[in-house]
PDB file of C-alpha atoms in Angstrom:
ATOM      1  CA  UNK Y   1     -44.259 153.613 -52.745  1.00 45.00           C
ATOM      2  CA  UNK Y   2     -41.208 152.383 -50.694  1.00 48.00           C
ATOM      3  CA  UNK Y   3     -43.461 149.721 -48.664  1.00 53.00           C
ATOM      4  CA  UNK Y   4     -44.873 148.505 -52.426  1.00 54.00           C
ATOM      5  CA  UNK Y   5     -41.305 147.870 -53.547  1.00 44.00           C
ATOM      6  CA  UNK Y   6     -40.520 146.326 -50.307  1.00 47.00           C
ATOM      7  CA  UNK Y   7     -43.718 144.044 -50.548  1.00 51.00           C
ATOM      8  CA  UNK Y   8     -42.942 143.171 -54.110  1.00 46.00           C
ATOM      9  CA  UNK Y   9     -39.027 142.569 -53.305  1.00 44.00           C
ATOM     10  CA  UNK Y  10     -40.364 139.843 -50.867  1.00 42.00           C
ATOM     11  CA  UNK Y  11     -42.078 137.997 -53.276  1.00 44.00           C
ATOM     12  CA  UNK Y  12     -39.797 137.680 -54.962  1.00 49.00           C
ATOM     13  CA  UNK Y  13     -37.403 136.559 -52.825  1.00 40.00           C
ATOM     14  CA  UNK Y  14     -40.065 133.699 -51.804  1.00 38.00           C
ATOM     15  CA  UNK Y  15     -40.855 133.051 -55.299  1.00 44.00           C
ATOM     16  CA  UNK Y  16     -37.032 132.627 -56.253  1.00 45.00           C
ATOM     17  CA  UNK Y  17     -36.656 130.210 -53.310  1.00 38.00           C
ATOM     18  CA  UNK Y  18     -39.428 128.288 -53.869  1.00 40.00           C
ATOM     19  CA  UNK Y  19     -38.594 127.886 -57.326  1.00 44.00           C
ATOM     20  CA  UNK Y  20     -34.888 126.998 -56.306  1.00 43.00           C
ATOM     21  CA  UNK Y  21     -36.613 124.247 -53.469  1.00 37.00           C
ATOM     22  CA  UNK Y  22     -38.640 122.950 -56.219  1.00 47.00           C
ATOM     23  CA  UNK Y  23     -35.946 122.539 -58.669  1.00 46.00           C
ATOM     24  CA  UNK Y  24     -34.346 120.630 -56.237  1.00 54.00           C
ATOM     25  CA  UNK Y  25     -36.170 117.311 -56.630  1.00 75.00           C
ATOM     26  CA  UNK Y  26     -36.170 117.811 -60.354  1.00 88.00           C
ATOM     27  CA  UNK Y  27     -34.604 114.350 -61.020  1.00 91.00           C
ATOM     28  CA  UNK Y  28     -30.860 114.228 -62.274  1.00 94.00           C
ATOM     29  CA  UNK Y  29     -30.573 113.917 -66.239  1.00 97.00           C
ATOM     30  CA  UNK Y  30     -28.835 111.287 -67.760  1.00 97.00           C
ATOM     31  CA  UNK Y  31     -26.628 111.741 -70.601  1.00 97.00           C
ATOM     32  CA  UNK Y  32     -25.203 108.904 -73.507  1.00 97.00           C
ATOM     33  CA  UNK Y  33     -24.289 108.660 -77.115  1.00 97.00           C
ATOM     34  CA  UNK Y  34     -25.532 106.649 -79.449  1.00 96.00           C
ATOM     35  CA  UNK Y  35     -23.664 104.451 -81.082  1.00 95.00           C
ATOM     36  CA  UNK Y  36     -21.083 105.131 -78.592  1.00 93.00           C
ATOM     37  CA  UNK Y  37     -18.681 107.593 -76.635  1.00 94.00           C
ATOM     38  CA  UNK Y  38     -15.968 106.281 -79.641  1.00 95.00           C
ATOM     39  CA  UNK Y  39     -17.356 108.087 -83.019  1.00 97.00           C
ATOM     40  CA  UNK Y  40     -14.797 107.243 -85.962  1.00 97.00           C
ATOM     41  CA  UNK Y  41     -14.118 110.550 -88.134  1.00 97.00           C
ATOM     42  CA  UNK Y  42     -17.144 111.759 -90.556  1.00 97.00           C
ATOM     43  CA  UNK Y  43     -19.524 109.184 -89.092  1.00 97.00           C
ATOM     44  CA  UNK Y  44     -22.967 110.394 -87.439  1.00 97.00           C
ATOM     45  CA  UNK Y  45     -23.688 110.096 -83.207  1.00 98.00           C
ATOM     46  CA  UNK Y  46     -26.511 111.124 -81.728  1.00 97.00           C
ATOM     47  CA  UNK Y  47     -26.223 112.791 -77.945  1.00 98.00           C
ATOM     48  CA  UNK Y  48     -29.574 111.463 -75.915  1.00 97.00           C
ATOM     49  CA  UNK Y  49     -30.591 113.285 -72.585  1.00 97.00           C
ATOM     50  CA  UNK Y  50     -33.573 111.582 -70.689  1.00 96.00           C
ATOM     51  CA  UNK Y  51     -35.114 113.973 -68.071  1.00 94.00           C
ATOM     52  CA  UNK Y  52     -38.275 114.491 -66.262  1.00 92.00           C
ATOM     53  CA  UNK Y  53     -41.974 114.240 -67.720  1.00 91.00           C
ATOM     54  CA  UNK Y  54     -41.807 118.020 -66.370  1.00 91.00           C
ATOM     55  CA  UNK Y  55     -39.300 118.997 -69.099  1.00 94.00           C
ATOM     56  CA  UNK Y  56     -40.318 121.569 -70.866  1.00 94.00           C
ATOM     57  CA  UNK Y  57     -36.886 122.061 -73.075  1.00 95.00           C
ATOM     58  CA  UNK Y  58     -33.613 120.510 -73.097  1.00 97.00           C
ATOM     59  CA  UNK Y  59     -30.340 121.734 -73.107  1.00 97.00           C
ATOM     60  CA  UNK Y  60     -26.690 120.498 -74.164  1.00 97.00           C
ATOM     61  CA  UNK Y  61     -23.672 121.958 -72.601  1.00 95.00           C
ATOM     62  CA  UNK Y  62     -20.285 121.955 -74.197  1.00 94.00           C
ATOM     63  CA  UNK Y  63     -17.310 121.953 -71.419  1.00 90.00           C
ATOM     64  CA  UNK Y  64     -15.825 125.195 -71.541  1.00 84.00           C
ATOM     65  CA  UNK Y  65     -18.777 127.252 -72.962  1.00 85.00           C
ATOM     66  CA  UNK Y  66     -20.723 129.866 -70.860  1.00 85.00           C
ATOM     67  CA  UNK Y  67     -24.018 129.199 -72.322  1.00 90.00           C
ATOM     68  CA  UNK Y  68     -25.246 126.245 -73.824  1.00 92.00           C
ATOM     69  CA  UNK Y  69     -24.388 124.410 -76.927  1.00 93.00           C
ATOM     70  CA  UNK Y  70     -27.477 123.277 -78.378  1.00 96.00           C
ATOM     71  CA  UNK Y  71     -31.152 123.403 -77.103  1.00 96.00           C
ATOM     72  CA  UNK Y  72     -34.026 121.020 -78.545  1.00 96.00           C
ATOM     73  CA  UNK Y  73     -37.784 120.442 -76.967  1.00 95.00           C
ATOM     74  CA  UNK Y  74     -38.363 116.687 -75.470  1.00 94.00           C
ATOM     75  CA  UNK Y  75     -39.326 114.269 -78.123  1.00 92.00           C
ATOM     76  CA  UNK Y  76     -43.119 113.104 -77.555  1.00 85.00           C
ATOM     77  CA  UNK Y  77     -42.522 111.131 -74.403  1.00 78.00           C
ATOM     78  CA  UNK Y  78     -41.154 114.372 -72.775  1.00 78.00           C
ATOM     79  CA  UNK Y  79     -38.712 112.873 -70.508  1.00 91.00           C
ATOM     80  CA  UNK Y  80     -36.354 112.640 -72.798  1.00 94.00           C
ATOM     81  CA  UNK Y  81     -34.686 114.801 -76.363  1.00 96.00           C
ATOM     82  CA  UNK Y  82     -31.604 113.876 -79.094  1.00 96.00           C
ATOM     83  CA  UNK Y  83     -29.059 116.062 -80.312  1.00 97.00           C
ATOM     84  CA  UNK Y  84     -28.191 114.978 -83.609  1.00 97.00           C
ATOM     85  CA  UNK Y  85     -24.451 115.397 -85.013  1.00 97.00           C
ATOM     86  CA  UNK Y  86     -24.442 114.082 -88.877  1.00 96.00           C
ATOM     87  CA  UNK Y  87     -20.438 114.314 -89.039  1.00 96.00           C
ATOM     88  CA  UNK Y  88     -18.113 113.827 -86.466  1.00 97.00           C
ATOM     89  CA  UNK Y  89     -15.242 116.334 -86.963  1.00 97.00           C
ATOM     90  CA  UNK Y  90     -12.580 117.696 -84.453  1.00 96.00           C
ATOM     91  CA  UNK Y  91     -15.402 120.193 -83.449  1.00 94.00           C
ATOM     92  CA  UNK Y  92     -17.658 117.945 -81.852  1.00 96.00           C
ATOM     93  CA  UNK Y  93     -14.936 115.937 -79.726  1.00 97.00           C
ATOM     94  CA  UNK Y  94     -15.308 117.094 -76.453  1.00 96.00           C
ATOM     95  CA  UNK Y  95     -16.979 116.731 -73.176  1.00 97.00           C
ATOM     96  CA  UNK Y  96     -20.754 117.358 -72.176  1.00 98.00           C
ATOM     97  CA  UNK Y  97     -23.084 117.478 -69.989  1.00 97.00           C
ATOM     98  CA  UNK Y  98     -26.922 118.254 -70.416  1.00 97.00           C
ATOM     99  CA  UNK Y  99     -29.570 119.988 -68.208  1.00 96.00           C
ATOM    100  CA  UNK Y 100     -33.488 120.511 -68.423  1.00 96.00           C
ATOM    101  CA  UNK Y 101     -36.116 123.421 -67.531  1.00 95.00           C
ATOM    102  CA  UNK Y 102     -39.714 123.109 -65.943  1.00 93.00           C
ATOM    103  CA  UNK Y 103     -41.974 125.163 -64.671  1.00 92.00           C
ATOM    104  CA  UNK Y 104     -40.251 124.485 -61.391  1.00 88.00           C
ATOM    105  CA  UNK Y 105     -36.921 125.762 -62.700  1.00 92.00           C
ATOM    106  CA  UNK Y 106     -33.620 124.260 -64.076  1.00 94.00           C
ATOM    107  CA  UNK Y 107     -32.235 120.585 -63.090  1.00 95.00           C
ATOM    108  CA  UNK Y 108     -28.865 119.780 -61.909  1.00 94.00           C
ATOM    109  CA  UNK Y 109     -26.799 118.748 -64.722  1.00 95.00           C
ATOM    110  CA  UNK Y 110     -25.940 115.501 -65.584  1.00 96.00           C
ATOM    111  CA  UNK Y 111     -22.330 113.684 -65.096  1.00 96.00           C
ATOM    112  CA  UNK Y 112     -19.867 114.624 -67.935  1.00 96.00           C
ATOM    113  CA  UNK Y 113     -19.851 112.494 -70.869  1.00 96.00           C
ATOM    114  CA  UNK Y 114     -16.758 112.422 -73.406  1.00 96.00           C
ATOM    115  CA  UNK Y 115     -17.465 112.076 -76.993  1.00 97.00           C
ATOM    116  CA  UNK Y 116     -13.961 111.094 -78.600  1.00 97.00           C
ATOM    117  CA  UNK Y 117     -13.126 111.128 -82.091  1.00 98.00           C
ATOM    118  CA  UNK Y 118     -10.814 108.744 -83.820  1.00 97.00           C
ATOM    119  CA  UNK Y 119      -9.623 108.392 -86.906  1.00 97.00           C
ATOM    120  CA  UNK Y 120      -7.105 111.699 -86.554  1.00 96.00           C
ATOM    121  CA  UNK Y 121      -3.596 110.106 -86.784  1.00 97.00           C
ATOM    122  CA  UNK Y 122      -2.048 106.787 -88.145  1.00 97.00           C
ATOM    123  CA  UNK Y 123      -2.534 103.582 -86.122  1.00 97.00           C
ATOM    124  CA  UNK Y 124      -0.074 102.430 -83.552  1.00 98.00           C
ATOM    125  CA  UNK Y 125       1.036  98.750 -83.067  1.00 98.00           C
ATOM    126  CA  UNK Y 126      -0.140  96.274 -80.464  1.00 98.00           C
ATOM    127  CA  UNK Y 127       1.695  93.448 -79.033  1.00 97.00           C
ATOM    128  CA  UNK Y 128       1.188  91.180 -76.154  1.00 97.00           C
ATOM    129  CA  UNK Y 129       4.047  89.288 -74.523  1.00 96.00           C
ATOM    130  CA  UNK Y 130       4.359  86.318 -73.432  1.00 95.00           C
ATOM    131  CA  UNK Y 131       1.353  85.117 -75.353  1.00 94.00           C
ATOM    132  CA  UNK Y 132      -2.208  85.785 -76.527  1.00 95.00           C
ATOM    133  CA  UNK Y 133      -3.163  82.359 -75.651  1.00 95.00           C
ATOM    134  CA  UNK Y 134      -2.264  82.035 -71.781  1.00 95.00           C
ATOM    135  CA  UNK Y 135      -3.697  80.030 -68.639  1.00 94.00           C
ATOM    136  CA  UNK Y 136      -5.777  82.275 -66.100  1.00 94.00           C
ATOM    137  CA  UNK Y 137      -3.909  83.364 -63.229  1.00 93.00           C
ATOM    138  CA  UNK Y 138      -0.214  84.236 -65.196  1.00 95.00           C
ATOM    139  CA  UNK Y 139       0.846  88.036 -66.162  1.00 96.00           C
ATOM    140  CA  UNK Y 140       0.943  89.330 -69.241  1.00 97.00           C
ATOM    141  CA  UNK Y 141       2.042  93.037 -71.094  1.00 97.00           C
ATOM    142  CA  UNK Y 142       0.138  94.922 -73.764  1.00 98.00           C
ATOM    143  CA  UNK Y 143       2.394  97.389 -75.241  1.00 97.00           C
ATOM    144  CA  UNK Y 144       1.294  99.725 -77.523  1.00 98.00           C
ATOM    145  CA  UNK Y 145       3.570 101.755 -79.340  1.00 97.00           C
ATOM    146  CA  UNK Y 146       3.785 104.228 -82.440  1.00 97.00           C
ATOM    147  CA  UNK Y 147       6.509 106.091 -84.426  1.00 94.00           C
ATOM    148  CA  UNK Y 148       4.289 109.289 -84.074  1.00 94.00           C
ATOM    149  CA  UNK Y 149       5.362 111.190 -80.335  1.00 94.00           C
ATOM    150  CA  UNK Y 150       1.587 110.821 -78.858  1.00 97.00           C
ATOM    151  CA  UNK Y 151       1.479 111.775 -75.378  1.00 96.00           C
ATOM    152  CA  UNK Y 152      -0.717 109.012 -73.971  1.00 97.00           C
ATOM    153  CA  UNK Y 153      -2.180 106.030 -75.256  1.00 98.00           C
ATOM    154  CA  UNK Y 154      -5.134 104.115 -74.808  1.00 98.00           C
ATOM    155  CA  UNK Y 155      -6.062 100.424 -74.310  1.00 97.00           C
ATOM    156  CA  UNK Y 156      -9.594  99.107 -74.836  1.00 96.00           C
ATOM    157  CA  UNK Y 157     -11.513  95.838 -74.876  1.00 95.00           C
ATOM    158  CA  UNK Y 158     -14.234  95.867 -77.338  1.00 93.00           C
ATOM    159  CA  UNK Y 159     -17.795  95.150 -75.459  1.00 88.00           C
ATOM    160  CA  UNK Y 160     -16.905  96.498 -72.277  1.00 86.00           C
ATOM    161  CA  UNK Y 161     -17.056  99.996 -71.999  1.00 78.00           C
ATOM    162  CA  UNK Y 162     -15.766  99.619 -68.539  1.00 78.00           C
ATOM    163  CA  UNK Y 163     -12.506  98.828 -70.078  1.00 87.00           C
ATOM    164  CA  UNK Y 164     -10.288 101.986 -70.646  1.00 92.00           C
ATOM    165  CA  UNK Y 165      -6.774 102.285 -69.409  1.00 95.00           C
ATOM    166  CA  UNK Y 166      -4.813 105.075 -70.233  1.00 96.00           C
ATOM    167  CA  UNK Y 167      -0.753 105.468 -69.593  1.00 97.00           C
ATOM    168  CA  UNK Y 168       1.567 108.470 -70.728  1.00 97.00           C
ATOM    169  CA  UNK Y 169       3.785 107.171 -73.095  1.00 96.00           C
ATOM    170  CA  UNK Y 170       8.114 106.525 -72.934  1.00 94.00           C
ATOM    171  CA  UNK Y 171      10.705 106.432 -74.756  1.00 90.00           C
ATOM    172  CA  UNK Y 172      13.844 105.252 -73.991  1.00 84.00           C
ATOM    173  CA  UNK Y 173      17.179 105.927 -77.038  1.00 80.00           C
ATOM    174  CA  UNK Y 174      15.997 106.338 -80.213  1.00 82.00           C
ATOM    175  CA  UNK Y 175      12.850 103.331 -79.728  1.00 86.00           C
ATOM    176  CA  UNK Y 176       9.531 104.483 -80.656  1.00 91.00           C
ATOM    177  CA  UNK Y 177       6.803 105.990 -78.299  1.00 95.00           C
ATOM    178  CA  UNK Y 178       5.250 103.533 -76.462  1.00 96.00           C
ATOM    179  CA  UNK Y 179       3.084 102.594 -73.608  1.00 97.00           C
ATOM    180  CA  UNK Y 180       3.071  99.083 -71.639  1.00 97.00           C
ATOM    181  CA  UNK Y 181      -0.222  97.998 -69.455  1.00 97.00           C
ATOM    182  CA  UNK Y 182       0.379  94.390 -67.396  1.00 97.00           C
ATOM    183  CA  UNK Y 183      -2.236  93.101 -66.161  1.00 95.00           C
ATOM    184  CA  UNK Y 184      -0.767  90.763 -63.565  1.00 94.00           C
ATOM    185  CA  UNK Y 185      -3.333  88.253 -63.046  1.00 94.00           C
ATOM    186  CA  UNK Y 186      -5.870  87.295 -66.226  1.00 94.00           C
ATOM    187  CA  UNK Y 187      -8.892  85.590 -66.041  1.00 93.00           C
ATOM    188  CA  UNK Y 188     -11.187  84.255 -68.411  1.00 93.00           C
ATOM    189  CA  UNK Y 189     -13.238  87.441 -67.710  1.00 90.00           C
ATOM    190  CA  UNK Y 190     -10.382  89.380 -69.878  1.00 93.00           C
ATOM    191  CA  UNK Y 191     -11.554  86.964 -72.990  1.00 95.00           C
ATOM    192  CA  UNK Y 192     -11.768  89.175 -76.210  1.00 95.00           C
ATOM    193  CA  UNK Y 193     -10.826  91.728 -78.460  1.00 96.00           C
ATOM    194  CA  UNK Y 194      -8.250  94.702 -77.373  1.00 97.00           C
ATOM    195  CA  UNK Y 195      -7.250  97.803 -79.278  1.00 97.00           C
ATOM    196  CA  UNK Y 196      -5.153 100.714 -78.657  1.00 98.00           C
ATOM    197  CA  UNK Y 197      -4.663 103.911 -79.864  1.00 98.00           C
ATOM    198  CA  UNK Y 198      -2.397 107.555 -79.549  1.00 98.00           C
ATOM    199  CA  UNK Y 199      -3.703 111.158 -78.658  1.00 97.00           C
ATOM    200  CA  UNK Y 200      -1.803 113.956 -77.858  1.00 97.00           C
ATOM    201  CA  UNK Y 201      -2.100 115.748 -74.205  1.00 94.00           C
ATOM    202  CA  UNK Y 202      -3.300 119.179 -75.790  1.00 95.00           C
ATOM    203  CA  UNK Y 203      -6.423 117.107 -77.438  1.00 95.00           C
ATOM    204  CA  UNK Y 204      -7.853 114.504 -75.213  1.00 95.00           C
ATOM    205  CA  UNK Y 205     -10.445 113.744 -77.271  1.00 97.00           C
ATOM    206  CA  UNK Y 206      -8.571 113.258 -80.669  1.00 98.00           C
ATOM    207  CA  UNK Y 207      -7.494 109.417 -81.382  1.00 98.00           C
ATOM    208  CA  UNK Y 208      -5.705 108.094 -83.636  1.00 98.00           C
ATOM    209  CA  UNK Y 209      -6.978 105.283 -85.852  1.00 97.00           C
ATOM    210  CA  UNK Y 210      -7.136 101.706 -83.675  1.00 97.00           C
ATOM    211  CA  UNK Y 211      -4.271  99.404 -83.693  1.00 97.00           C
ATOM    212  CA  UNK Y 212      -5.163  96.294 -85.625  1.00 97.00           C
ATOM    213  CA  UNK Y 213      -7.093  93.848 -83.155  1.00 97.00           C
ATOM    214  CA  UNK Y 214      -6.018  91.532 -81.012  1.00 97.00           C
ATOM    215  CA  UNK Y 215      -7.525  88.476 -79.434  1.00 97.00           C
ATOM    216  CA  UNK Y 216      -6.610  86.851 -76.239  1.00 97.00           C
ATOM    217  CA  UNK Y 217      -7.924  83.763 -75.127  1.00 96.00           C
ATOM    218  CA  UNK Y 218      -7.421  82.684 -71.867  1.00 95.00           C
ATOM    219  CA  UNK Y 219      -8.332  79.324 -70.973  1.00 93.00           C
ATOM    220  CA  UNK Y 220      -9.066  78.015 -67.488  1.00 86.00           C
ATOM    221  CA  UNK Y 221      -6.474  75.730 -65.382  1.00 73.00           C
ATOM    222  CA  UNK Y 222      -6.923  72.551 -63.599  1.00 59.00           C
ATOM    223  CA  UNK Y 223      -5.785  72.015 -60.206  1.00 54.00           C
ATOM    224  CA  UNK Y 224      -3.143  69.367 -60.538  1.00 48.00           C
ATOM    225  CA  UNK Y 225      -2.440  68.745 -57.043  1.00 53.00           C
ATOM    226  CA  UNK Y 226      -3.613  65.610 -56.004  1.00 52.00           C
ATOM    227  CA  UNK Y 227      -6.138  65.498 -53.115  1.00 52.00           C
ATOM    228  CA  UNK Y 228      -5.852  64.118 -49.746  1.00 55.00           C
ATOM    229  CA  UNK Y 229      -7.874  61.069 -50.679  1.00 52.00           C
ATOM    230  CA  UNK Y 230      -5.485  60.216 -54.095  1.00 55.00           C
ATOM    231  CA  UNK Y 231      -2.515  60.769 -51.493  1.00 62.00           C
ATOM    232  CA  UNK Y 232      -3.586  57.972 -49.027  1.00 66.00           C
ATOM    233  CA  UNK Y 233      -4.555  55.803 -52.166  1.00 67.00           C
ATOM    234  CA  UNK Y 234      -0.857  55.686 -53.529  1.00 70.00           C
ATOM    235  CA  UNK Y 235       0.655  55.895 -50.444  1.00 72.00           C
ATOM    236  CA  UNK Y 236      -1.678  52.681 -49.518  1.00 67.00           C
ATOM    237  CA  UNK Y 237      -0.567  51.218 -53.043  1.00 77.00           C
ATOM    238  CA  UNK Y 238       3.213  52.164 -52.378  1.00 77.00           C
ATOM    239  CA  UNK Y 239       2.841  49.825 -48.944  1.00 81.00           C
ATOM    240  CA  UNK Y 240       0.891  47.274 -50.512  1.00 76.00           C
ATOM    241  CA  UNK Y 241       3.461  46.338 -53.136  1.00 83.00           C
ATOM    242  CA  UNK Y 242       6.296  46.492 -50.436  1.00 80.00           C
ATOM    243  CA  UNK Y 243       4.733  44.031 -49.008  1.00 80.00           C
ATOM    244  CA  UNK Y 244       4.068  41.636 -51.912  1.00 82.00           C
ATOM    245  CA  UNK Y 245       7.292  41.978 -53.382  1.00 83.00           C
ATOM    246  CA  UNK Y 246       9.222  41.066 -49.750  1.00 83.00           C
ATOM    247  CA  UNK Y 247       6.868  38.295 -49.132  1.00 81.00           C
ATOM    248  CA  UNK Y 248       7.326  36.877 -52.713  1.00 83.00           C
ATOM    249  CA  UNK Y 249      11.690  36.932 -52.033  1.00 84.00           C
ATOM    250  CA  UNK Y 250      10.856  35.581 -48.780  1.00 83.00           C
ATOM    251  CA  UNK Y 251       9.210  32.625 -50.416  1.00 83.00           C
ATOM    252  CA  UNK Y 252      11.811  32.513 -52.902  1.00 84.00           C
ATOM    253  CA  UNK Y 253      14.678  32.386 -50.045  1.00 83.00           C
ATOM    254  CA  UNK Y 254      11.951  29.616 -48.242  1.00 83.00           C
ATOM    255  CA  UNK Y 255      12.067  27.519 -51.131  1.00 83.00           C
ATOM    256  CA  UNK Y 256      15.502  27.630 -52.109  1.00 82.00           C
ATOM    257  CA  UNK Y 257      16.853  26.624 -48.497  1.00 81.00           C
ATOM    258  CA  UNK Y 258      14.253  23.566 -48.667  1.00 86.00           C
ATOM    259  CA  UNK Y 259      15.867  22.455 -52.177  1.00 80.00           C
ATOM    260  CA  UNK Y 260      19.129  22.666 -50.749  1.00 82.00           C
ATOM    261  CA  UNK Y 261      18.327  20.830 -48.177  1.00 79.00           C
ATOM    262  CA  UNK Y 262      16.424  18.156 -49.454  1.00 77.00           C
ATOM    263  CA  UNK Y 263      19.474  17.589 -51.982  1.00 77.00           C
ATOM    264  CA  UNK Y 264      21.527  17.969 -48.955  1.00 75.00           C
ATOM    265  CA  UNK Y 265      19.681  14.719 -47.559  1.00 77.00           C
ATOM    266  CA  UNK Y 266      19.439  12.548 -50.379  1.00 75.00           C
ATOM    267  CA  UNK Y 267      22.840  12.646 -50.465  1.00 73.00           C
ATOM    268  CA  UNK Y 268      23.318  11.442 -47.472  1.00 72.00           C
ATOM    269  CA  UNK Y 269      20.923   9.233 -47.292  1.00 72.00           C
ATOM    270  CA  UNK Y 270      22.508   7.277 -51.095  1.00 70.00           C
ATOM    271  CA  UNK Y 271      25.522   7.526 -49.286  1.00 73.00           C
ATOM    272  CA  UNK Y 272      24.723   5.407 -46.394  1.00 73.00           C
ATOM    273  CA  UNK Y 273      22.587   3.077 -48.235  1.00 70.00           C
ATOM    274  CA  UNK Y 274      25.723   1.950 -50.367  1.00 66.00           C
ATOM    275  CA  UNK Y 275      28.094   1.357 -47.611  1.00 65.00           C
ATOM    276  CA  UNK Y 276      25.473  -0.493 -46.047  1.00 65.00           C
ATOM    277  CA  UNK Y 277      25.170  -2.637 -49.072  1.00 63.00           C
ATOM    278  CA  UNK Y 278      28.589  -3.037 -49.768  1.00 61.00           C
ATOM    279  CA  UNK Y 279      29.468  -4.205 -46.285  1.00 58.00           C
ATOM    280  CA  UNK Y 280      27.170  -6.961 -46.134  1.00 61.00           C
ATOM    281  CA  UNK Y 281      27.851  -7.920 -50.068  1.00 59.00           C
ATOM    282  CA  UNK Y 282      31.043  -7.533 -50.196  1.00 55.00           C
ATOM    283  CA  UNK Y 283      31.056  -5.811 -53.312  1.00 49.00           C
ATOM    284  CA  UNK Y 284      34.327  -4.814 -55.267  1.00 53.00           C
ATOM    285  CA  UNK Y 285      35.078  -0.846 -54.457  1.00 51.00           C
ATOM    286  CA  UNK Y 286      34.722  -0.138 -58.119  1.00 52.00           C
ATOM    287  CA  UNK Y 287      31.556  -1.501 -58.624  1.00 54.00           C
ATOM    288  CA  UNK Y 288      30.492   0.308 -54.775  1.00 51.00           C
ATOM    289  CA  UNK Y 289      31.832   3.555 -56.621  1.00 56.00           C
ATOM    290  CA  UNK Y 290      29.226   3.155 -59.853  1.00 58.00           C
ATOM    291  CA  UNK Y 291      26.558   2.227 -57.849  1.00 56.00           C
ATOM    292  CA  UNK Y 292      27.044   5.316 -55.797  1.00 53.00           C
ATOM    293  CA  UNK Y 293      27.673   7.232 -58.881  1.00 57.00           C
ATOM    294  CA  UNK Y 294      24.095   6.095 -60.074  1.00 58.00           C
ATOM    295  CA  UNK Y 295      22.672   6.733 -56.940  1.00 54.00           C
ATOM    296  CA  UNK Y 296      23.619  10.098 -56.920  1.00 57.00           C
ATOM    297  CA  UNK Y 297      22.740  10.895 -60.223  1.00 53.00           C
ATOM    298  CA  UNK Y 298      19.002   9.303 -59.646  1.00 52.00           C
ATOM    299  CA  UNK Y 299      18.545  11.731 -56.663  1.00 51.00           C
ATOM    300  CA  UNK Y 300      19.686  14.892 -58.695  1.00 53.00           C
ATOM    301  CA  UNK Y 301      17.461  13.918 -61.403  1.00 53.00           C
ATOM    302  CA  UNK Y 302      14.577  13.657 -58.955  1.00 51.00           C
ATOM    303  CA  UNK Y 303      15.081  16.432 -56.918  1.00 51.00           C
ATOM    304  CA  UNK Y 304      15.269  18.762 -59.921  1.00 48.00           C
TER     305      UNK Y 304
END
């Protein structure tokens, strides 16, 4: 009698650890919501968890619940069953996880999932500073703030689930509650929509209503420095018209101290013509003086 029990204790220690080796390669579940992790108050969401083929029932586990929340048999495909929720209420906010059973035993669960609930308080304000229309590369400050004394608050950018920042709020005198987020370099990746919202510390999973939208554009920039090729060009250009401008006043000066000299020379030239004349002619000195007088006045004419 003792050997049978022995015998059959065995077993089932080898069945238990084959079962438990078996389970083992079970492949993870995967848990998500449907529309989203974000339900607004009263509206329906639908919990999916996608399995094994080898699934013979699944099962939805509620953080801080010894047994599970809700159990429902795989869907026709088998690899996968829904876990319907026609009103969202403060009952359902929480966080889950799911898990399946074969044959081969139980699967590991999945990662947690949080299924928040807004709607539960007023809205809080958003504001960005300096601008919702910026250049990429510059800083800029959400804040988010709110009359109501929320303990945290929560910034989102609509499409991109990826997108969740959350700060503890401040308060500094008697200024509202707030929160600010910088983001100190934007991109044109940060495009779109944000929204914010308030929960308390005690409920996590309680939002308030979102703060009315805002849209930031950011727009790329243009390098403005000029390139090593544009700085030879005008640095060329700059030497060039040195040039040309001293060669033109050189000319100038050239041409100016040939005039001068011409006149300089004609001058002369009348002068010693009349005396000539007048000292074989013997011409009166006051007729020598018009002559010269003409002469003089013929070579200015000219040489202008």
């Amino acid at each position: 009698m003792i050997s049978m029990l022995t015998m059959l204790l065995y077993l089932g220690l080898i069945l238990e650890h084959r079962t438990k080796i078996q389970a083992g390669h079970l492949p993870r579940p995967i848990i998500w919501a449907e529309p989203g992790s974000m339900i607004a108050i009263y509206t329906s969401v639908t919990i999916w968890c996608q399995g094994s083929w080898e699934a013979q029932k699944y099962h939805l586990y509620k953080e801080g619940n010894v047994n599970p929340w809700d159990t429902q048999l795989p869907l026709e495909t088998r690899n996968k069953a829904k876990f319907n929720i026609q009103y969202m209420t403060t009952t359902y906010a929480d966080t889950y996880k799911c898990y399946y059973e074969s044959a081969a035993g139980f699967s590991e669960h999945s990662d947690a999932m949080e299924l928040v609930m807004t709607g539960a308080y007023t809205n809080p304000s958003l504001s960005v500073w300096p601008s919702s229309d910026v250049t990429s590369g510059v800083s800029i400050a959400f804040k988010c703030s709110s009359s109501m004394g929320f303990g945290r608050f929560i910034l989102i950018q609509d499409g991109k689930d990826s997108f969740r920042w959350t700060l503890d709020s401040q308060r500094h005198d008697n200024q509202p509650f707030h929160a600010t987020f910088v983001l100190d370099t934007v991109t044109p990746n940060h495009n779109g929509t944000f929204r914010c919202y308030g929960s308390f510390r005690n409920e996590p999973h309680l939002w308030s209503k979102s703060s009315d939208p805002l849209v930031l554009m950011v727009s790329e920039t243009k390098n403005q420095s000029p390139t090593h090729t544009e700085d030879g060009l005008k640095t060329y250009q700059k030497i060039l018209t040195g040039v040309l401008v001293s060669f033109l006043l050189l000319l100038l000066l050239l041409l100016l101290l040939i005039l001068i000299r011409y006149r300089y020379s004609c001058k002369k030239k009348a002068t010693q013509r009349d005396a000539n004349l007048q000292l074989t002619s013997g011409v009166p000195e006051t007729t020598y003086r018009d002559r010269l007088h003409q002469k003089r006045c013929f070579c200015e004419k000219h040489t202008i």
